Coordinates of C-alpha atoms in Angstrom, one line a residue:
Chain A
X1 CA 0.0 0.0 0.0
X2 CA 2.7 2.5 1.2
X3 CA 4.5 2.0 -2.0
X4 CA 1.7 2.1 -4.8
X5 CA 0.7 5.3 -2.7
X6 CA 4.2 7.2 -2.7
X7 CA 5.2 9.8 -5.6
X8 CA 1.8 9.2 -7.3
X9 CA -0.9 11.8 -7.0
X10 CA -3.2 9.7 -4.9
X11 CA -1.1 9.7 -1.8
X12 CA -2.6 11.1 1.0
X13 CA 0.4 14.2 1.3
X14 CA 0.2 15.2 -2.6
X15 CA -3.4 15.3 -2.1
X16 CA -3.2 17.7 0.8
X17 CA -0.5 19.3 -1.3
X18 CA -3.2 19.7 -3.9
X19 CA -5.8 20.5 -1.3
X20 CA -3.6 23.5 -0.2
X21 CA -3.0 24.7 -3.4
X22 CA -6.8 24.9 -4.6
X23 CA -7.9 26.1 -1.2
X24 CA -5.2 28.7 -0.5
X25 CA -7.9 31.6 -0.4
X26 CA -10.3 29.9 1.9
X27 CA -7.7 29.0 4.6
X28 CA -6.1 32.1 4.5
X29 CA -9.3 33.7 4.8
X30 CA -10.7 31.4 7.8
X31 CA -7.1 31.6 9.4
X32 CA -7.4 35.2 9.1
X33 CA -10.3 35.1 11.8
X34 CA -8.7 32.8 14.1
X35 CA -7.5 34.2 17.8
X36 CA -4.1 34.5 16.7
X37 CA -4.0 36.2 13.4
X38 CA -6.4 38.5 15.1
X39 CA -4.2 39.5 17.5
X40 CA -1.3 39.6 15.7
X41 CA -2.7 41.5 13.1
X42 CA -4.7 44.5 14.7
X43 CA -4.4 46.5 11.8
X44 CA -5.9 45.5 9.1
X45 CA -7.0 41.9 8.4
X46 CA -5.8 41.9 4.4
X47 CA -2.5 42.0 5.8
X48 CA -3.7 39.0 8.1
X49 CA -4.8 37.2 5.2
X50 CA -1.7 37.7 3.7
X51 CA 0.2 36.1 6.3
X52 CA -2.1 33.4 6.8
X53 CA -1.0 32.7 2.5
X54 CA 2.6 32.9 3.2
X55 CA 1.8 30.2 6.2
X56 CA -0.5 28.1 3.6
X57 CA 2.4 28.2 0.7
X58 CA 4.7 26.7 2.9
X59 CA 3.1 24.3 4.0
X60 CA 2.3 22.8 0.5
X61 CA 5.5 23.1 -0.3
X62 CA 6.5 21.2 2.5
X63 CA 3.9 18.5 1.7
X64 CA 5.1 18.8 -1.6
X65 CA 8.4 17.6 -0.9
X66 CA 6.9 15.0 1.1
X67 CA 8.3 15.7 4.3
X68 CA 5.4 16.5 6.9
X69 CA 7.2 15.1 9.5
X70 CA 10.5 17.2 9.0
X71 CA 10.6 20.8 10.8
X72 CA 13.9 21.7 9.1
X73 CA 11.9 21.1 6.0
X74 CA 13.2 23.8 3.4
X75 CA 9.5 25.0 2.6
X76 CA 9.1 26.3 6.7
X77 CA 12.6 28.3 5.9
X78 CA 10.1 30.9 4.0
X79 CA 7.8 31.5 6.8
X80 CA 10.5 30.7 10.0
X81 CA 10.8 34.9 10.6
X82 CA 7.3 35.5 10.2
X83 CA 6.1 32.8 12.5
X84 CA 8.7 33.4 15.0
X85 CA 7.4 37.3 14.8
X86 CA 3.7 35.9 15.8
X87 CA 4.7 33.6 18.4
X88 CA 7.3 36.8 19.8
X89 CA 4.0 39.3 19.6
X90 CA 2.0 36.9 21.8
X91 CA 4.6 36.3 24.3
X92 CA 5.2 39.6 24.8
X93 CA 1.0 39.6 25.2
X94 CA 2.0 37.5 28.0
X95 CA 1.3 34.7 26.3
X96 CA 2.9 31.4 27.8
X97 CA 4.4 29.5 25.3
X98 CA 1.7 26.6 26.1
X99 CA -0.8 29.4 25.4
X100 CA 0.5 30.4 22.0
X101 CA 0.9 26.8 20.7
X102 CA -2.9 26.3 21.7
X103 CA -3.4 28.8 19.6
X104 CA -1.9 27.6 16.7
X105 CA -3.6 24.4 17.3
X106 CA -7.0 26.4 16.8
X107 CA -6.0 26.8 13.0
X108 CA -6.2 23.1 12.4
X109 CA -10.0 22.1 12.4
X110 CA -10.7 24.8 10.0
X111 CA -8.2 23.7 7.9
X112 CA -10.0 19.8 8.4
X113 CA -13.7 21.1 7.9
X114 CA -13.0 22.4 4.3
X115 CA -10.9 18.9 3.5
X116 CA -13.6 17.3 4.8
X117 CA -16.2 19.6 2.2
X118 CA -13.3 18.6 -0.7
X119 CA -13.7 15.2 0.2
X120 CA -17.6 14.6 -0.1
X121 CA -17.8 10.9 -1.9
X122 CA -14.2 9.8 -1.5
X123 CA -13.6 6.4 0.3
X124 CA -13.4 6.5 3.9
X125 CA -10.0 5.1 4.1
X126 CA -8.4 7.8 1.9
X127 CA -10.7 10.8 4.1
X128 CA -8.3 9.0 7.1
X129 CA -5.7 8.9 5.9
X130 CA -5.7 12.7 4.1
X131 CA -7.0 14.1 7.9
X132 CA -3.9 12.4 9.5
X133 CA -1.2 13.6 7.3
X134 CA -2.8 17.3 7.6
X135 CA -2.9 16.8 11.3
X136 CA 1.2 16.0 11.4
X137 CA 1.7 18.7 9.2
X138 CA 0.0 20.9 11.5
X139 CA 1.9 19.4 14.6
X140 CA 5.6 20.1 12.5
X141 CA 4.3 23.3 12.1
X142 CA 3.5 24.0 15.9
X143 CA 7.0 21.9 16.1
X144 CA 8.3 25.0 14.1
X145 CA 7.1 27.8 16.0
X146 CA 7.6 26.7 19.3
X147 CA 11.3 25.8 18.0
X148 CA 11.7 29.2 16.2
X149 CA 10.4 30.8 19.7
X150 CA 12.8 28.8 21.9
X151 CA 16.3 30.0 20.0
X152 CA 15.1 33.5 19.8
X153 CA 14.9 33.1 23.4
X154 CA 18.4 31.6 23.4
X155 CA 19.8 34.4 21.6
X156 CA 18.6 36.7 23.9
X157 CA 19.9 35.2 26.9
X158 CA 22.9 34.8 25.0
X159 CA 23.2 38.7 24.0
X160 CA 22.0 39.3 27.4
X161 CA 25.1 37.4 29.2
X162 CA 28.0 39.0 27.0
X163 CA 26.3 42.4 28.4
X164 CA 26.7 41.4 31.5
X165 CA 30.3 40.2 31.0
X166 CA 30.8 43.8 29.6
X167 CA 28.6 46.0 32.5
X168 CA 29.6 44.3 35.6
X169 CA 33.4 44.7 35.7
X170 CA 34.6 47.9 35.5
X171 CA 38.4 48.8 37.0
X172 CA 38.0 52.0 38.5
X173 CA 41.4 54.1 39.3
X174 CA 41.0 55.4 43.4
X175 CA 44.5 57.0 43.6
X176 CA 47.8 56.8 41.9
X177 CA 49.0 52.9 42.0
X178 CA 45.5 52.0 43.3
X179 CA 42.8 50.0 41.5
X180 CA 39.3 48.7 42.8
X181 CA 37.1 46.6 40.9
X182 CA 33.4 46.6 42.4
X183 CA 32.3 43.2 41.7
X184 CA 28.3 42.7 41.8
X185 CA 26.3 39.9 41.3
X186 CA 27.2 36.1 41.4
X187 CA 30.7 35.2 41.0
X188 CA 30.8 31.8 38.2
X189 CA 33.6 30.9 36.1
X190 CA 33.3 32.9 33.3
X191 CA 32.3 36.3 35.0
X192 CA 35.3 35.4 37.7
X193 CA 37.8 34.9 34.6
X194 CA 36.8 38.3 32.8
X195 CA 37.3 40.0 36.2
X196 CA 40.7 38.5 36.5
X197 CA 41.7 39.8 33.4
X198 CA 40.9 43.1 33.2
X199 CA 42.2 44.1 36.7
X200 CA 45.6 42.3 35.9
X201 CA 45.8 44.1 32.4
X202 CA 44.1 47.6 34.6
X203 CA 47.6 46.5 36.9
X204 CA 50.1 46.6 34.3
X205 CA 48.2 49.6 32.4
X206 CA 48.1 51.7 35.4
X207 CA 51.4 50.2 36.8
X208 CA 49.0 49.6 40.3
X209 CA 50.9 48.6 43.4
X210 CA 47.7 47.8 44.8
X211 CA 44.4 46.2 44.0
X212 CA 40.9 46.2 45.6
X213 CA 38.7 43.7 45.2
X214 CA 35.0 45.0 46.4
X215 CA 32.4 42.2 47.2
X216 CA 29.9 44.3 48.6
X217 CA 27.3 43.3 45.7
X218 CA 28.1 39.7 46.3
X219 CA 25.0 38.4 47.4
X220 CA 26.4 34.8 48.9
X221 CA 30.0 33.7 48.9
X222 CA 30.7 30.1 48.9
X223 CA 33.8 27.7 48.0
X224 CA 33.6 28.3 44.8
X225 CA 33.2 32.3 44.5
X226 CA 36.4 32.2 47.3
X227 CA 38.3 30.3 45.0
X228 CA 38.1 32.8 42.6
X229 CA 38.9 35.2 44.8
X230 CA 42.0 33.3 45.7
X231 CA 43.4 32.7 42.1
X232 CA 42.8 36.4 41.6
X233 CA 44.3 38.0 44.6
X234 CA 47.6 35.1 43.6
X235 CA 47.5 35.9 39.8
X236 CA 47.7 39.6 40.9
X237 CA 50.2 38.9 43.8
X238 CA 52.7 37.1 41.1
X239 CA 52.5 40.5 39.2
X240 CA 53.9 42.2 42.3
X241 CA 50.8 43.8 43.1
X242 CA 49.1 43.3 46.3
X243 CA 45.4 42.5 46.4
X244 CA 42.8 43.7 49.1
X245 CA 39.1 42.3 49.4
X246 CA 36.9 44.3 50.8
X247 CA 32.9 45.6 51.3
X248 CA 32.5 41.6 53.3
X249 CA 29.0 42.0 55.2
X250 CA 28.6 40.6 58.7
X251 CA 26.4 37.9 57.6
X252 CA 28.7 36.7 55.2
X253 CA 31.5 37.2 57.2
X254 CA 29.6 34.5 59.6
X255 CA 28.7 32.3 56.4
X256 CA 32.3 32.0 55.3
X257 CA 33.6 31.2 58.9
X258 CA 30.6 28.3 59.3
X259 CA 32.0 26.6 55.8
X260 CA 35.4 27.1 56.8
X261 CA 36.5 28.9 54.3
X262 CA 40.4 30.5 54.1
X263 CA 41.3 33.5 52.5
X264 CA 44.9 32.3 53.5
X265 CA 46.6 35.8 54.2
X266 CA 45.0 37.7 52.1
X267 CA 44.3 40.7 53.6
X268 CA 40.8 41.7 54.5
X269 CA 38.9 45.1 54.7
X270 CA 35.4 45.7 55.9
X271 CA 35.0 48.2 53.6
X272 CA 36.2 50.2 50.5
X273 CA 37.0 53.2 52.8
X274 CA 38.9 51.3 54.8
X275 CA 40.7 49.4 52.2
X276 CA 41.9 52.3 50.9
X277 CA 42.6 53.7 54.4
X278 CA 44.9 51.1 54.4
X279 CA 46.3 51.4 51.1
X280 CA 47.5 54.7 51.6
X281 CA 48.9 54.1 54.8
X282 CA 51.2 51.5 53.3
X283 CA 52.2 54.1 50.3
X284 CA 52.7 56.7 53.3
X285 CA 50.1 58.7 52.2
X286 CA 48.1 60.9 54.7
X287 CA 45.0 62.6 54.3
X288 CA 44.9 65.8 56.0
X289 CA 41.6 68.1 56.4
X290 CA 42.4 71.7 55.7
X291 CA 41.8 74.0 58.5
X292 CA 42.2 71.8 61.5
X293 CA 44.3 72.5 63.8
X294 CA 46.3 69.5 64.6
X295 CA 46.8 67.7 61.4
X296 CA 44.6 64.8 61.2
X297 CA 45.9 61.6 59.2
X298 CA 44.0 58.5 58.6
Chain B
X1 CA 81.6 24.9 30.5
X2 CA 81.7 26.9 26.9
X3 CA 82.1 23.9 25.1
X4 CA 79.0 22.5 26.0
X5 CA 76.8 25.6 25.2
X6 CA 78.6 27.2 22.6
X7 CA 78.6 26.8 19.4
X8 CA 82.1 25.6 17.6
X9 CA 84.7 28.3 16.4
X10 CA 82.8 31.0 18.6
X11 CA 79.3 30.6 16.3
X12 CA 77.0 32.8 18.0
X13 CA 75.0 30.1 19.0
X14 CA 74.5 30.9 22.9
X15 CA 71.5 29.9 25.3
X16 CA 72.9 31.9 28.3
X17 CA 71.0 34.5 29.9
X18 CA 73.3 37.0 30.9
X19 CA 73.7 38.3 34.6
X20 CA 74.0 42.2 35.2
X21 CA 75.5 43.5 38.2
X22 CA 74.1 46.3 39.9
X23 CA 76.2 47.2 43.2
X24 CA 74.6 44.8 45.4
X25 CA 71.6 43.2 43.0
X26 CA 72.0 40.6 40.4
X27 CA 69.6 41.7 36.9
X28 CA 68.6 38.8 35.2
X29 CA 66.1 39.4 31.6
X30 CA 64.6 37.0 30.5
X31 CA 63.5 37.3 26.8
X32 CA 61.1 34.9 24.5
X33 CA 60.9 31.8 25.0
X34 CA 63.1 30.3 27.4
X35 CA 64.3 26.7 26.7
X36 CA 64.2 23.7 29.4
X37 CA 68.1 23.8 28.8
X38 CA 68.4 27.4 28.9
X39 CA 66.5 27.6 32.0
X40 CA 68.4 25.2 34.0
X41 CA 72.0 27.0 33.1
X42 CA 70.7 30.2 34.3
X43 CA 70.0 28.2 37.9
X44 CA 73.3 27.0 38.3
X45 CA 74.7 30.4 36.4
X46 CA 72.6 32.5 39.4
X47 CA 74.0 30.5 41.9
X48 CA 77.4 30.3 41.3
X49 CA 77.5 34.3 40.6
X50 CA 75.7 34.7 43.8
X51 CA 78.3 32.8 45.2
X52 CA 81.2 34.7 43.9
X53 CA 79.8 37.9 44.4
X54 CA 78.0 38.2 47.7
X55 CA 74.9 39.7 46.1
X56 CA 72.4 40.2 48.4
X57 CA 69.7 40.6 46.0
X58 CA 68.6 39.2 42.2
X59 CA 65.9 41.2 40.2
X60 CA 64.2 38.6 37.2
X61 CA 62.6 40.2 34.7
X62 CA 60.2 38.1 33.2
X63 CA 58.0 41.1 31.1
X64 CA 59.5 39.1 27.6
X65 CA 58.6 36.5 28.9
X66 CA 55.1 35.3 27.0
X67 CA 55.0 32.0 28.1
X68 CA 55.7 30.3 31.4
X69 CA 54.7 26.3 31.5
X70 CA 55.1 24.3 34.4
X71 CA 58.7 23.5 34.1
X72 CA 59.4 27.3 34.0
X73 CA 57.3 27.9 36.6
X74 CA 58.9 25.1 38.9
X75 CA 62.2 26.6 38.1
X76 CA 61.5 30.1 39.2
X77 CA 60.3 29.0 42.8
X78 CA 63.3 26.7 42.6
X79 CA 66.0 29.9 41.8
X80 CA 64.2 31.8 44.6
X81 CA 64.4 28.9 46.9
X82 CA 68.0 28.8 46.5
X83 CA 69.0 32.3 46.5
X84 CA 67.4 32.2 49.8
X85 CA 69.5 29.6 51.0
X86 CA 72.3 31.9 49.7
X87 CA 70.8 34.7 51.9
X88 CA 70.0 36.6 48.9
X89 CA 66.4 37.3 47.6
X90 CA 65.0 37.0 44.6
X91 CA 62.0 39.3 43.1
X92 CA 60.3 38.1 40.0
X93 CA 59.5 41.5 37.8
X94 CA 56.9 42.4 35.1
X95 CA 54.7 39.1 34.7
X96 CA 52.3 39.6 31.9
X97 CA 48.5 39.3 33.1
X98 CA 48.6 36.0 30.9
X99 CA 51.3 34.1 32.5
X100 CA 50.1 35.0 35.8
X101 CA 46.8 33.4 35.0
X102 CA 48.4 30.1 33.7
X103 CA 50.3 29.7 36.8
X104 CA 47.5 30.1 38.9
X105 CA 45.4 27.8 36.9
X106 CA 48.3 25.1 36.6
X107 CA 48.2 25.7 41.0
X108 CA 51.6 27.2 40.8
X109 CA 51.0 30.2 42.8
X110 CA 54.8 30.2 43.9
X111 CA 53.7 31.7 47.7
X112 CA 57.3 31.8 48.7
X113 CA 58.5 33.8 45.8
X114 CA 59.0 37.9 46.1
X115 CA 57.3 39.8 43.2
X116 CA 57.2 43.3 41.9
X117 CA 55.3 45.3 38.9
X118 CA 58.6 46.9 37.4
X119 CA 62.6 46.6 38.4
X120 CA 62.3 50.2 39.7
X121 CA 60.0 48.6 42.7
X122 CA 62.3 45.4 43.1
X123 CA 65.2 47.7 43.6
X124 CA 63.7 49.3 46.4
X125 CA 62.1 46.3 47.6
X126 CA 65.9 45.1 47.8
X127 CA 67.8 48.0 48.7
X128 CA 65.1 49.3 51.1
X129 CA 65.0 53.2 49.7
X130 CA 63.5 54.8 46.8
X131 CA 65.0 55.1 43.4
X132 CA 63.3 58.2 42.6
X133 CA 59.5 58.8 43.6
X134 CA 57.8 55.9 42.9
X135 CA 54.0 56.0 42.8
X136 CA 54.0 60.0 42.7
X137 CA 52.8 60.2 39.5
X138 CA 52.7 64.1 37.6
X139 CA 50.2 64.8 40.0
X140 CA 52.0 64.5 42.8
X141 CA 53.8 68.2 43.9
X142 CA 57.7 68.2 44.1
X143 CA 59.4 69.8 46.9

C-alpha cells in the first residue's frame, strides 16, 4: 500500500498538497479570523490574510516535498521569521508559550472542515488517511514555531550574558598605583575569569601597586566564589601587586567562617574606605583636612 | 663549561641568559621563550655568581617572557628557593597578566617567591630606599 501510494498523486500528502493549493484563499481567509492572526494582526486583516497565504504556501511546499514530518523542511525556511514574529508578539501579550501553541492548534479544524467539504464521496480510508497527514503537518508546524520561539529566546539570553560580562566589571582608578574593581552579582567561572583579566591588564596599564577587590554586591560567597577570589588575589600577587578584598558583610563574614572557608593571608577590609585607608597608609600617604588644627591623618 | 653551550669556532649560538651586576643586585632578563636547557644554566649560572659575588639581592625580569609552563614555573620557585638559601632574595618583575593566570590555573602560585610590577619597585624592595618617587605620578607636587 505504502509503496503504490508514494510519488503518485493519490497519496494522501500530494493530495493535501493539492488541497492546499486549490484552497489557498479559503484557509487564508478562515485563518485570518482565528484568535491569533487577530491578534497579531490589529491593523488591518488583508495583511492578516496575507500572512495566513505565506503560512498556507509553505506548508504545501513542504507536503510537496513529502516531508510532513521534517521541521527543518526547506518549505518552513520561508515562513520561520514570520512565525517566530507571531509567536514573539504573543509572548510579549503575555502569552505562555503553552498558550501560544494552543493557539496555533486552533488553525487546524478549519483547515480539516474544508478537506472534509473537498472530500464529499471519496472512500473512507483515503478521508483518514488525508485528515492524519494534515494533522502531522500541523503538529511540524506547531514543532516549528515553538522551536523558532525557543532560540530566539536563546539568543537573547545569550546577548543578554555577554552584556553582562561587559557592564559588571569595571576597573575604577582610586588613587595613583590604586585600582578597585566593584564586583556585583554572582561570581561563576566565566564572569570570575573576565574580572581576572581586566584588573591584571588595569595592573600593568596603570602600573598599580595595589588592588581592591570590592564584594559588597556579592549576594552569597561560597567555596567556589572564594576560589576565585584566591586565584585572583595570587595571579595579581605574582605580578607584584598586592590584592585587598573588601565591602564583606557581617552575615557573610559568619557564612564563610561556618564553611570554613580561608582567604589564607589575604588581607581583608570591611569596607572600601577602609581598604583604601589602608592602602594609603602603606604608600605613606596621609589625608589631611584643611583648617584643622592639629593635622589629622588616617 | 663553553664547550658545551657554545657553538664551535665561537658561532653565536648561545643559550645563556646574561647576569647584570648592579652594586649589590644581580639583573637577570629573560626574553622569548626560554628553553628547558636554557632555564636550567641560568639556575646553576645565578647561583654560582651569587656565590662569587655576595649579592644580596637578584631582580628577574620576566616582562619578555610570554609563556611560562610548568617547568618554567617550577624553576623560578626553585631559583628563589635557593637564593634564599644563599641569603639573597630573589624578586620576580613584570609578569604579563597571561602568565600569571596560567600559573594560577596550573596551582603554581609560587607563595614563597618575592614579586614586583617593574625593576624600579624590586630595587627598592631590595635596597630598602627609593630610586626616585615611585607612585607620585605628575600629580604629585615636588618639593
Amino acid at each position: 500500500m505504502p509503496e503504490q501510494a508514494h510519488g503518485t498523486a493519490g497519496s494522501p500528502t500530494l493530495e493535501i498538497r493539492d488541497f492546499l493549493r486549490r484552497r489557498r484563499e479559503q484557509i487564508a481567509q478562515r485563518w485570518a479570523d482565528e484568535p491569533l492572526f487577530r491578534a497579531v494582526f490589529t491593523v488591518s486583516r488583508d495583511e492578516a490574510v496575507e500572512a495566513g497565504k505565506a503560512v498556507v504556501d509553505a506548508l504545501a511546499q513542504v507536503a510537496d516535498a513529502e516531508r510532513v514530518e521534517d521541521p527543518d523542511a526547506a518549505g518552513f525556511t520561508a515562513v520561520r521569521e514570520q512565525l517566530a514574529r507571531m509567536a514573539a508578539a504573543r509572548s510579549r501579550a503575555g502569552l505562555s508559550s503553552a498558550q501560544v501553541s494552543a493557539e496555533l492548534a486552533a488553525l487546524r479544524p478549519p483547515v480539516e472542515n474544508l478537506l472534509l467539504e473537498d472530500l464529499p464521496d471519496a472512500p473512507a480510508e483515503q478521508v483518514r488517511a488525508c485528515a492524519g497527514t494534515l494533522g502531522v503537518l500541523m503538529g511540524t508546524l506547531r514543532v516549528v514555531v515553538t522551536q523558532t520561539a525557543l532560540s530566539e529566546g536563546q539568543a537573547l539570553i545569550d546577548r543578554q550574558r555577554l552584556q553582562l560580562l561587559e557592564v559588571a566589571t569595571p576597573v575604577i582608578k582610586l588613587w595613583d598605583g590604586v585600582v578597585a574593581v566593584p564586583l556585583i552579582g554572582t561570581l561563576d567561572s566565566a564572569r570570575s575569569q573576565v574580572v581576572m583579566e581586566t584588573l591584571l591588564e588595569s595592573i600593568v596599564e596603570q602600573q598599580a601597586r595595589f588592588a581592591i577587590l570590592d564584594i559588597t554586591g556579592v549576594p552569597t560567597v561560597d567555596s567556589l566564589v572564594a576560589q576565585h577570589l584566591m586565584k585572583t588575589v595570587a595571579a595579581a600577587r605574582l605580578m607584584g601587586a598586592e590584592c585587598i578584598v573588601s565591602g564583606i558583610r557581617p552575615a557573610i563574614a559568619q557564612t564563610m567562617v561556618h564553611l570554613g572557608l580561608d582567604l589564607g593571608n589575604v588581607v581583608t577590609r570591611a569596607s572600601l574606605a577602609d581598604a583604601l585607608g589602608y592602602v594609603l597608609h602603606e604608600l605613606g600617604v596621609g589625608i589631611v583636612t584643611p583648617g584643622a588644627k592639629g593635622a589629622v591623618t588616617r | 663549561m663553553s664547550e658545551a653551550f657554545g657553538g664551535p669556532h665561537g658561532a653565536p649560538v648561545s643559550n645563556r641568559v646574561p647576569v647584570l651586576r648592579l652594586g649589590d643586585v644581580l639583573l637577570v632578563t629573560l626574553q622569548g621563550d626560554l628553553h628547558d636547557s636554557t632555564a636550567q644554566q641560568l639556575q646553576d649560572d645565578l647561583a654560582e655568581s651569587i656565590v662569587r659575588s655576595g649579592a644580596g639581592g637578584v631582580i628577574m625580569d620576566i616582562s619578555g617572557v610570554e609563556i611560562v609552563d610548568s617547568f618554567l614555573g617550577r624553576v623560578l620557585a626553585e631559583i628563589a628557593a635557593q637564593t634564599d638559601l644563599l641569603a639573597a632574595r630573589t624578586v620576580v618583575v613584570g609578569m604579563r597578566p597571561a602568565v600569571a593566570i596560567t600559573l594560577v590555573e596550573l596551582g603554581l602560585t609560587l607563595p614563597g617567591m618575592r614579586t614586583a610590577l617593574n625593576t624600579e619597585a624590586a630595587m627598592e624592595l631590595l635596597t630598602g630606599q627609593a630610586v626616585s618617587s615611585h607612585f607620585g605620578g605628575p600629580r604629585r607636587e615636588s618639593q
